[in-house]
C-alpha cells in the first residue's frame, strides 16, 4: 500500500527542508510519495486549490491512502 503525503507550500524553504528531513525519517519504513504543491503567484494563499491539485497528483501516482499535511507541523514519535 502506498501513502501520498500532500503538502501545500509557498516561500518557506527552511520549513520545507526541515519537513522533508523529518517526514523521511518518520516514514522510512513505509512506501510513500511526498507531494509538495507550490503556489508560485503573489495572490492570497489558496490552500484548498493546492490540496485538490495534490490529491489529483496522488491519484495519478496510484497512492492508496492520502494525508494532507501542513509544512510547519512536524511529526513526533
Tab-separated table of C-alpha atoms in Angstrom:
chain	number	residue	atom	x	y	z
A	1	UNK	CA	0.000	0.000	0.000
A	2	UNK	CA	1.288	3.416	-0.960
A	3	UNK	CA	0.761	6.601	1.056
A	4	UNK	CA	0.571	10.045	-0.522
A	5	UNK	CA	1.635	12.918	1.763
A	6	UNK	CA	0.300	16.164	0.289
A	7	UNK	CA	1.835	19.426	1.471
A	8	UNK	CA	0.702	22.854	0.210
A	9	UNK	CA	3.672	25.217	0.044
A	10	UNK	CA	4.793	28.744	-0.725
A	11	UNK	CA	8.012	30.648	0.049
A	12	UNK	CA	9.110	28.800	3.183
A	13	UNK	CA	12.310	26.989	2.177
A	14	UNK	CA	13.569	26.471	5.732
A	15	UNK	CA	10.274	24.883	6.782
A	16	UNK	CA	10.293	22.692	3.667
A	17	UNK	CA	13.848	21.451	4.299
A	18	UNK	CA	13.077	20.607	7.942
A	19	UNK	CA	9.788	18.956	6.986
A	20	UNK	CA	11.437	16.779	4.313
A	21	UNK	CA	14.101	15.635	6.775
A	22	UNK	CA	11.564	14.905	9.492
A	23	UNK	CA	8.980	13.130	7.337
A	24	UNK	CA	11.581	10.983	5.558
A	25	UNK	CA	12.853	9.735	8.925
A	26	UNK	CA	9.329	9.228	10.282
A	27	UNK	CA	8.126	7.283	7.207
A	28	UNK	CA	11.371	5.450	6.408
A	29	UNK	CA	9.721	2.024	6.730
A	30	UNK	CA	6.736	2.872	4.513
A	31	UNK	CA	6.084	3.176	0.790
A	32	UNK	CA	5.139	6.828	0.341
A	33	UNK	CA	5.258	9.766	-2.056
A	34	UNK	CA	5.822	13.260	-0.729
A	35	UNK	CA	3.776	15.600	-2.926
A	36	UNK	CA	4.706	19.235	-2.370
A	37	UNK	CA	2.306	21.519	-4.238
A	38	UNK	CA	3.714	25.018	-4.637
A	39	UNK	CA	1.763	28.197	-5.266
A	40	UNK	CA	4.051	30.443	-7.286
A	41	UNK	CA	1.943	33.575	-7.793
A	42	UNK	CA	1.513	36.547	-5.448
A	43	UNK	CA	-2.224	36.052	-4.915
A	44	UNK	CA	-3.564	35.111	-1.466
A	45	UNK	CA	-2.556	31.582	-0.462
A	46	UNK	CA	-5.150	29.135	-1.791
A	47	UNK	CA	-4.695	26.059	0.387
A	48	UNK	CA	-7.851	24.339	-0.877
A	49	UNK	CA	-6.805	24.567	-4.507
A	50	UNK	CA	-3.328	23.257	-3.703
A	51	UNK	CA	-4.787	20.313	-1.780
A	52	UNK	CA	-7.073	19.468	-4.717
A	53	UNK	CA	-4.118	19.562	-7.121
A	54	UNK	CA	-2.124	17.394	-4.722
A	55	UNK	CA	-4.964	14.881	-4.467
A	56	UNK	CA	-5.193	14.576	-8.256
A	57	UNK	CA	-1.432	14.057	-8.349
A	58	UNK	CA	-1.699	11.338	-5.684
A	59	UNK	CA	-4.336	9.550	-7.778
A	60	UNK	CA	-2.061	9.670	-10.834
A	61	UNK	CA	0.768	8.245	-8.706
A	62	UNK	CA	-1.596	5.454	-7.628
A	63	UNK	CA	-1.497	6.231	-3.908
A	64	UNK	CA	-3.824	4.041	-1.862
A	65	UNK	CA	-4.024	6.455	1.084
A	66	UNK	CA	-3.659	10.218	1.281
A	67	UNK	CA	-2.621	12.515	4.118
A	68	UNK	CA	-2.944	16.298	3.941
A	69	UNK	CA	-0.153	17.867	5.983
A	70	UNK	CA	0.998	21.398	6.804
A	71	UNK	CA	4.613	22.387	6.168
A	72	UNK	CA	5.072	23.821	9.662
A	73	UNK	CA	3.818	20.745	11.539
A	74	UNK	CA	6.487	18.105	12.140
A	75	UNK	CA	5.615	14.507	13.040
A	76	UNK	CA	6.622	13.354	16.513
A	77	UNK	CA	7.298	9.873	17.748
